[in-house]
Short mmCIF file of C-alpha atoms and ligand atoms in Angstrom, two decimals:
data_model
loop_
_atom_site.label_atom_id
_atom_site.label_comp_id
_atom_site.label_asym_id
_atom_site.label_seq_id
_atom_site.Cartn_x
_atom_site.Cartn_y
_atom_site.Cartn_z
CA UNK A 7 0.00 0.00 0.00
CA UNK A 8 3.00 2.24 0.90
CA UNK A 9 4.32 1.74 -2.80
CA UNK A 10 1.36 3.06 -4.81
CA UNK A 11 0.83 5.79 -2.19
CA UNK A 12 4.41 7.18 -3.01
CA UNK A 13 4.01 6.82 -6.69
CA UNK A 14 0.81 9.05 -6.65
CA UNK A 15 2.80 12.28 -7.79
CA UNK A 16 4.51 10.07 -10.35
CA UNK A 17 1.56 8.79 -12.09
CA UNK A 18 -0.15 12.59 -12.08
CA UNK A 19 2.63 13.76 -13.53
CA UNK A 20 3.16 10.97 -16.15
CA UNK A 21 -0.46 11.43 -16.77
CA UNK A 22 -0.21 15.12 -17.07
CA UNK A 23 2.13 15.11 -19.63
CA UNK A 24 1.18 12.30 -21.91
CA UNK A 25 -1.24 14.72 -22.89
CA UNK A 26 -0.44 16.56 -26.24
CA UNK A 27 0.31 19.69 -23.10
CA UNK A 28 -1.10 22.58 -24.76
CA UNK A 29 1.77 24.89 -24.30
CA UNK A 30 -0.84 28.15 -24.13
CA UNK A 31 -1.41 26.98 -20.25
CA UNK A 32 2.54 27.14 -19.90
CA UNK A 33 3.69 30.88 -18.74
CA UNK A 34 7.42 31.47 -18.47
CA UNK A 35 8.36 33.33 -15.49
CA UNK A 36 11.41 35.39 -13.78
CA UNK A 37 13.80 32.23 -13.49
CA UNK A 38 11.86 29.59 -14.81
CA UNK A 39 7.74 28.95 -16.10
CA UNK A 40 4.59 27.21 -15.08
CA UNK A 41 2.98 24.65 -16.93
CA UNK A 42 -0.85 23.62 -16.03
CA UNK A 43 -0.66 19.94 -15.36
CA UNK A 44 -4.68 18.58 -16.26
CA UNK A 45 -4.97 14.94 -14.62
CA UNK A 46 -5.99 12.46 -17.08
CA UNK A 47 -8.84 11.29 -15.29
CA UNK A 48 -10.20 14.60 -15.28
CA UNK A 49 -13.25 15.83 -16.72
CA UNK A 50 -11.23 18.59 -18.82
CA UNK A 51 -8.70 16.19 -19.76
CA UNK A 52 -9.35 14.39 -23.40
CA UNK A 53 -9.00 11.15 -21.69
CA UNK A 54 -12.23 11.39 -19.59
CA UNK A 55 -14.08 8.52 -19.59
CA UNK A 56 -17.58 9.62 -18.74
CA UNK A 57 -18.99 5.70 -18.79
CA UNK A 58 -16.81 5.06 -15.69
CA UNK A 59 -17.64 4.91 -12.17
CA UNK A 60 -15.64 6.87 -9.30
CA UNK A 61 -14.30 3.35 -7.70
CA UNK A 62 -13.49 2.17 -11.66
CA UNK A 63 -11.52 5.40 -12.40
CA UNK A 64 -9.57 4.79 -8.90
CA UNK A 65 -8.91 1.15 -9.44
CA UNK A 66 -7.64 2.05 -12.89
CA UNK A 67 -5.79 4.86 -11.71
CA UNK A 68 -3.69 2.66 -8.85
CA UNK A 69 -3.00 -0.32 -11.97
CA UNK A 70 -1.19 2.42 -13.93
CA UNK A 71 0.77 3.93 -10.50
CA UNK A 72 2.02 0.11 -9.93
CA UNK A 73 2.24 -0.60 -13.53
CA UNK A 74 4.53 2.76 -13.41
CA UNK A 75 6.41 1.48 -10.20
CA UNK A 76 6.81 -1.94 -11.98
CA UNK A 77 8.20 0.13 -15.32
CA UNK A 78 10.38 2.27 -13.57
CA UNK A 79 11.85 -0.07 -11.14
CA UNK A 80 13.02 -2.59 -13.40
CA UNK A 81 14.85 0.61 -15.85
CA UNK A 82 16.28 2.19 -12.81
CA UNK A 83 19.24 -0.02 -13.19
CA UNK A 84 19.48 -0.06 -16.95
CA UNK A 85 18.87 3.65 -17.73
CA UNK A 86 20.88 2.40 -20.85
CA UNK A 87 17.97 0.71 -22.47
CA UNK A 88 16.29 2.81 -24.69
CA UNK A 89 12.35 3.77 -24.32
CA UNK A 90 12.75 4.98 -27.80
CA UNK A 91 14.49 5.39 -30.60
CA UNK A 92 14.44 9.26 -31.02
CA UNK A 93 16.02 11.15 -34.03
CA UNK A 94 16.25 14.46 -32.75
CA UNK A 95 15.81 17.85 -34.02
CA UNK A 96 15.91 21.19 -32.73
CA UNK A 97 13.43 23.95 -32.58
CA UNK A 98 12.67 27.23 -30.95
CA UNK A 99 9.96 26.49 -28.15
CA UNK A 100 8.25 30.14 -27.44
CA UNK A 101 6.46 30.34 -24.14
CA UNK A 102 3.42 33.14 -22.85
CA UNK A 103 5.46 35.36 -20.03
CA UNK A 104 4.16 37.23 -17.34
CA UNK A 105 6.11 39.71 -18.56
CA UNK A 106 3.85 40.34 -21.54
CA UNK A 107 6.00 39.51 -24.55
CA UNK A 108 6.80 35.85 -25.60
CA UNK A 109 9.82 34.54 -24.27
CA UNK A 110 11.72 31.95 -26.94
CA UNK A 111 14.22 29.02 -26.90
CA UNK A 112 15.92 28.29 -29.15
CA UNK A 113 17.57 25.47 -30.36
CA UNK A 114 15.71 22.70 -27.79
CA UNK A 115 15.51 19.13 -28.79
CA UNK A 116 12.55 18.09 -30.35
CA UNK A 117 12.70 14.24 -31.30
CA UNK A 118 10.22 11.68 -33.41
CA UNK A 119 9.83 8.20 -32.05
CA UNK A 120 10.04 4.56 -33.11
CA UNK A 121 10.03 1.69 -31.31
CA UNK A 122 8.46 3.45 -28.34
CA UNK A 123 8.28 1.37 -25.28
CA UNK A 124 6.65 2.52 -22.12
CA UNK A 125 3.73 2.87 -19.44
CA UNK A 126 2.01 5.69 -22.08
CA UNK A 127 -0.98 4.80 -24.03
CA UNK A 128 -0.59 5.25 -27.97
CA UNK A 129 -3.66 8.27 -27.56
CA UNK A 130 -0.98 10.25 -26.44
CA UNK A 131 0.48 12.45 -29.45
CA UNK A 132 3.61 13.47 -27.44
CA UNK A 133 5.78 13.18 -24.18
CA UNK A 134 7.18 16.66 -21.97
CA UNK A 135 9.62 15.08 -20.10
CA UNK A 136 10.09 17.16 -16.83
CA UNK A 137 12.46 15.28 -14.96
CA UNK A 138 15.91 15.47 -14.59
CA UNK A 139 17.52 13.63 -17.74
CA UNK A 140 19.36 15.23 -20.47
CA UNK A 141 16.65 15.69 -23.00
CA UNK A 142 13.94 16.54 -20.32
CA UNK A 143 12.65 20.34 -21.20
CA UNK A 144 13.49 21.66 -17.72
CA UNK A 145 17.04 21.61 -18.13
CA UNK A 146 17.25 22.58 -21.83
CA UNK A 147 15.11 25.55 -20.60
CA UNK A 148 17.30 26.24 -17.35
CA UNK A 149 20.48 25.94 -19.14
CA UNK A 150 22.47 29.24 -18.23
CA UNK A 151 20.12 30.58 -15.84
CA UNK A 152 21.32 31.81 -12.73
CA UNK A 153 19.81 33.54 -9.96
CA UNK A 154 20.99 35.75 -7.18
CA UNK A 155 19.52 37.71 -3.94
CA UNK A 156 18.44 40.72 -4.13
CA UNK A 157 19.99 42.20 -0.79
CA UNK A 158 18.75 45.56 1.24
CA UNK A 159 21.09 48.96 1.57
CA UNK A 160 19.90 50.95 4.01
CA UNK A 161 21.97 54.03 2.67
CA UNK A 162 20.36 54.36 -0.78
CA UNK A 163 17.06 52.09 -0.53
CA UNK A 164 15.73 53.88 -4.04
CA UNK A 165 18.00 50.89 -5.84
CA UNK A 166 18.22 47.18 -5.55
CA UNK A 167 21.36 45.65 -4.73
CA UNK A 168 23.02 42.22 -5.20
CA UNK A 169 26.21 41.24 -3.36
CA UNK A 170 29.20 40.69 -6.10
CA UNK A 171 31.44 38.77 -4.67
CA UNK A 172 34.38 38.88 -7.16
CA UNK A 173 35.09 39.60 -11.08
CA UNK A 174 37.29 37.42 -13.12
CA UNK A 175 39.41 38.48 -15.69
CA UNK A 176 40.26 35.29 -17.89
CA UNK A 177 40.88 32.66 -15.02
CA UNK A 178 42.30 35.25 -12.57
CA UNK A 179 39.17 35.94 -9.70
CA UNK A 180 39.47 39.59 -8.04
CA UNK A 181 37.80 39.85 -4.69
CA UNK A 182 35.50 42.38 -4.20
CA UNK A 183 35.12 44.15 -0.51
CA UNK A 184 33.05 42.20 1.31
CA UNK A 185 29.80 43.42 2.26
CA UNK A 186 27.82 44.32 6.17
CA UNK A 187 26.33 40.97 6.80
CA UNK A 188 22.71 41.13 5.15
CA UNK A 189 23.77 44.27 2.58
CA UNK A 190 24.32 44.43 -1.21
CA UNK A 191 27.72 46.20 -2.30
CA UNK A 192 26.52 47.12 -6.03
CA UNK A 193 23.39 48.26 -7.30
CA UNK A 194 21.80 47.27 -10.37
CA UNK A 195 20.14 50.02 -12.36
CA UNK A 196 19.53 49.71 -16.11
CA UNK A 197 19.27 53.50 -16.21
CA UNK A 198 22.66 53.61 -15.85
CA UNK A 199 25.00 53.64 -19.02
CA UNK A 200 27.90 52.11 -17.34
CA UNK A 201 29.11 50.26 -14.28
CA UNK A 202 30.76 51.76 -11.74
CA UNK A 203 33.05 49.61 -9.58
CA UNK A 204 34.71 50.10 -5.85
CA UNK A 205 37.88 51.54 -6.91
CA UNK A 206 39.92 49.44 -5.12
CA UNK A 207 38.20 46.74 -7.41
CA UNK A 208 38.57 48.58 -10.43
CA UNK A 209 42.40 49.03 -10.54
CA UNK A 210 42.98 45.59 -10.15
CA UNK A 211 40.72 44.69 -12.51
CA UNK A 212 42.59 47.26 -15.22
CA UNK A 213 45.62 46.29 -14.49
CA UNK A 214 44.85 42.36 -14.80
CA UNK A 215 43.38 43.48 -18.61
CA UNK A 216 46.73 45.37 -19.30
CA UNK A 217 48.48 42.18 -18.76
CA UNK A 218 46.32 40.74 -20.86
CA UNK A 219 45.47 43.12 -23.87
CA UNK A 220 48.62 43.42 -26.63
CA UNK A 221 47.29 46.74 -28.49
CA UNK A 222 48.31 50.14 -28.42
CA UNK A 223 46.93 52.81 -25.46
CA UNK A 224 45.37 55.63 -26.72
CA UNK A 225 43.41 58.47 -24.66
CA UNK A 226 39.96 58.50 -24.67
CA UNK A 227 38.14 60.66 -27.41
CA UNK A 228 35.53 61.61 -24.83
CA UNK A 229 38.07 61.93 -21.91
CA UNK A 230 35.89 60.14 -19.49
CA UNK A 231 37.42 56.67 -18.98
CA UNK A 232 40.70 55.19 -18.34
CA UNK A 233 41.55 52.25 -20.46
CA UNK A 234 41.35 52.62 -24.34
CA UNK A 235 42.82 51.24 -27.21
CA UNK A 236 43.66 51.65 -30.36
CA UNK A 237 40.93 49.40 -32.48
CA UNK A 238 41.60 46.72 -34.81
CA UNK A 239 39.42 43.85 -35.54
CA UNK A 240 41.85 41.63 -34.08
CA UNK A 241 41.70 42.74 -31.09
CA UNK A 242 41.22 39.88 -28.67
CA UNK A 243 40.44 40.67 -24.90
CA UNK A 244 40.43 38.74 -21.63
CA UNK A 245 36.80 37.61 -20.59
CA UNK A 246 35.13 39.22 -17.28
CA UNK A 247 33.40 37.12 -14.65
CA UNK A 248 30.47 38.78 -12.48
CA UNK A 249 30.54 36.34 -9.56
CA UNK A 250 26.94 37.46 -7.82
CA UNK A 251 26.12 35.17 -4.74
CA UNK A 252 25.19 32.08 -6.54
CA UNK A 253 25.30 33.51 -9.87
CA UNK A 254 28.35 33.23 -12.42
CA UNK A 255 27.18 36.17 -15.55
CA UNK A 256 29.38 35.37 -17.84
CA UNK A 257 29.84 38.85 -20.04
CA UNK A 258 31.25 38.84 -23.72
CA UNK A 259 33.28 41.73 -25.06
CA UNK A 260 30.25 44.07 -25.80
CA UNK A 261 29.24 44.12 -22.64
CA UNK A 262 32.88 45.32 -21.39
CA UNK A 263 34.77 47.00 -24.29
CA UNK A 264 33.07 50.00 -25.91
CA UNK A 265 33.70 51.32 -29.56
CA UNK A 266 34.00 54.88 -29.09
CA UNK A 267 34.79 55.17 -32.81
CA UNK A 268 35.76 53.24 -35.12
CA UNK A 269 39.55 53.60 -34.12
CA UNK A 270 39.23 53.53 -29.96
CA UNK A 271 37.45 51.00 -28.09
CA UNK A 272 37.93 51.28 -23.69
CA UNK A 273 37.06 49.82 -21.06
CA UNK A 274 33.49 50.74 -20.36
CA UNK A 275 34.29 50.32 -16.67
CA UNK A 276 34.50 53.65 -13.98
CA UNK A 277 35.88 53.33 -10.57
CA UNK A 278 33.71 54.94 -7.40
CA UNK A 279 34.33 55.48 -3.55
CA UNK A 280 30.39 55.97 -3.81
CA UNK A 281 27.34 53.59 -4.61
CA UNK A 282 28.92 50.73 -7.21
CA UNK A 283 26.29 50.41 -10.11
CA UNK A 284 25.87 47.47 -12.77
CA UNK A 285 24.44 49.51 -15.10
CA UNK A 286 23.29 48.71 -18.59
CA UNK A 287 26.10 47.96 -20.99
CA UNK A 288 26.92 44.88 -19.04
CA UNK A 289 23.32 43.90 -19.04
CA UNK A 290 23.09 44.03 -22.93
CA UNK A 291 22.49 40.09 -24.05
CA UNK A 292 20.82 39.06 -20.86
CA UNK A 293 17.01 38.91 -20.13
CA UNK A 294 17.32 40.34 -16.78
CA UNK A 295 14.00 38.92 -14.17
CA UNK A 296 13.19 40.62 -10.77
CA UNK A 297 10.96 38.43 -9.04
CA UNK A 298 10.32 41.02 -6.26
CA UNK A 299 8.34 38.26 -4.25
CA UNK A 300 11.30 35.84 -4.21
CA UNK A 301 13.38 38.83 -4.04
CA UNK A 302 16.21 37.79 -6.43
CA UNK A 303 17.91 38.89 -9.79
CA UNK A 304 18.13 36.09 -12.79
CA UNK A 305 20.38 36.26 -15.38
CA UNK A 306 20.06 34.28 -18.81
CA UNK A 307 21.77 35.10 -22.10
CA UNK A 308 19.97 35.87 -24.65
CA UNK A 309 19.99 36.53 -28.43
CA UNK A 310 18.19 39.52 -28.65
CA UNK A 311 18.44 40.27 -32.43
CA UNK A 312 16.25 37.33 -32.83
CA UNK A 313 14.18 37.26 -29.78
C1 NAG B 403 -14.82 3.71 -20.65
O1 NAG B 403 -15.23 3.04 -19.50
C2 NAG B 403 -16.06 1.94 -19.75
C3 NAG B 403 -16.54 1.41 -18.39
O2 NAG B 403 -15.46 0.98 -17.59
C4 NAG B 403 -15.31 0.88 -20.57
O3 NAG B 403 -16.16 -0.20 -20.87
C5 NAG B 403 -14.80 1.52 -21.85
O4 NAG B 403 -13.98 0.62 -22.55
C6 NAG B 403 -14.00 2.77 -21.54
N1 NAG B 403 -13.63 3.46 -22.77
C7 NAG B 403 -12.37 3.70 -23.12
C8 NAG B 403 -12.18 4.41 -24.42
O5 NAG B 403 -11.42 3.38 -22.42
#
């Protein structure tokens, strides 16, 4: 009795989603989305059989959860066997947000079956896996995501702030002052052109690029920042590393190195002894969630020229 009790939440879910899932119930969110599971046995599932009784449907429903633990037992030590033979494909999967425009994925593995072995009935047209294999949707969807807190700052509470621990240029990590206990140390504001570091920070991270950068100094055209060069499409330069609390953002060059013309590109970095600000350039690439309630920042890089 114990056995089919536990595999309750396994059978609603592989109910749920032998269901062609109608992916207009399915809303992406901040840092991840929400798909409407309908149980098969239902009356607004497609599967609802109206000619059975209430005890029928249960004993039905208990033969597919032992059926399932049966199934599942016996592949838990052969995960090598396959269900299916799948020839995949990829597609863009676009998903409803709560933010109001679609959000899109591209490139996630689509596959057609053959030889299709399983606990799902042939009705079904398709299977959302959800769990945690390889091909399963949730972490083709999750891939690069990362989420950090947002943190309070009494000084300036107009903002919200995140706690960066360190930057990396290339492989070498730069500490950054550590916080009060409980306080963010940099602002993020996308009204803010660029990001302003601690200067202590700052230098260190400059001087870790100089190392790295072979191209010529020149001043900057607008005499505003401190590391520029003179451009050539060459040019290679060291990656940098925002190490948030729990979130790695990996940034590429545009986010970092700024074409002031087509002969000077610098280092769209500023130091401060005031607030620190992650300001826009370094957001450019990334759809950027506040979840207010959960009160944290998400990161995920994204295309936007074809979002
Ligand atoms: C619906 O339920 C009835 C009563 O148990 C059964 O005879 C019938 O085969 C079921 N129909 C389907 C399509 O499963």
């Amino acid at each position: 009795m114990a056995a089919i009790v536990n595999t309750l939440p396994l059978f609603f879910v592989a109910c749920a989603i032998a269901l062609s899932l109608g992916f207009s119930c399915a809303e992406a969110e901040s840092d991840g989305f929400s798909v409407e599971l309908i149980h098969c046995d239902s009356p607004k599932s497609p599967f609802f059989n109206s000619s059975e009784t209430h005890t029928e449907r249960l004993s039905k429903a208990f033969a597919r959860s032992l059926r399932h633990v049966n199934h599942f037992s016996k592949s838990l030590f052969s995960t090598k066997i396959p269900e299916s033979m799948v020839i995949p494909d990829h597609d863009t999967l676009t998903f409803g947000s709560t933010a109001g425009l679609p959000v899109s994925f591209p490139k996630l593995i689509f596959g057609c079956g053959h030889n299709n072995a399983g606990t799902f009935k042939e009705r079904a047209t398709g299977i959302v896996g959800l769990g945690g294999g390889s091909v399963s949707l949730i972490p083709q969807l999750g891939a690069g995501v990362v989420s950090t807190p947002i943190t309070s700052q009494a000084l300036y509470p107009v903002f919200y702030y995140l706690t960066l621990e360190a930057i990396s240029v290339g492989n070498k990590r730069i500490e950054n002052t550590k916080p009060i206990s409980g306080e963010g140390n940099i602002a993020i504001d996308s009204g803010t052109t660029f990001t302003v570091l601690p200067s202590r920070l700052y230098s260190e991270i400059e001087s870790e690029i100089l190392k790295n950068v072979a191209a010529k100094r020149v001043p900057d055209p607008t005499g505003t920042l401190s590391l520029c060069y003179q451009y050539t499409p060459a040019l290679r330069y060291p990656t940098l590393t925002a190490h948030f609390t729990n979130a790695d953002v990996k940034l590429s060059p545009n986010n970092v190195f700024l074409l002031m013309n087509d002969q000077v590109v610098c280092l769209a970095l500023g130091p401060t002894d005031k607030v620190p600000i992650f300001g826009n350039i370094v957001q450019i690439g990334f759809l950027v969630g506040y979840d207010i309630q959960k009160k944290t920042v998400s990161f995920m890089p994204i295309d936007c020229s074809k979002a």
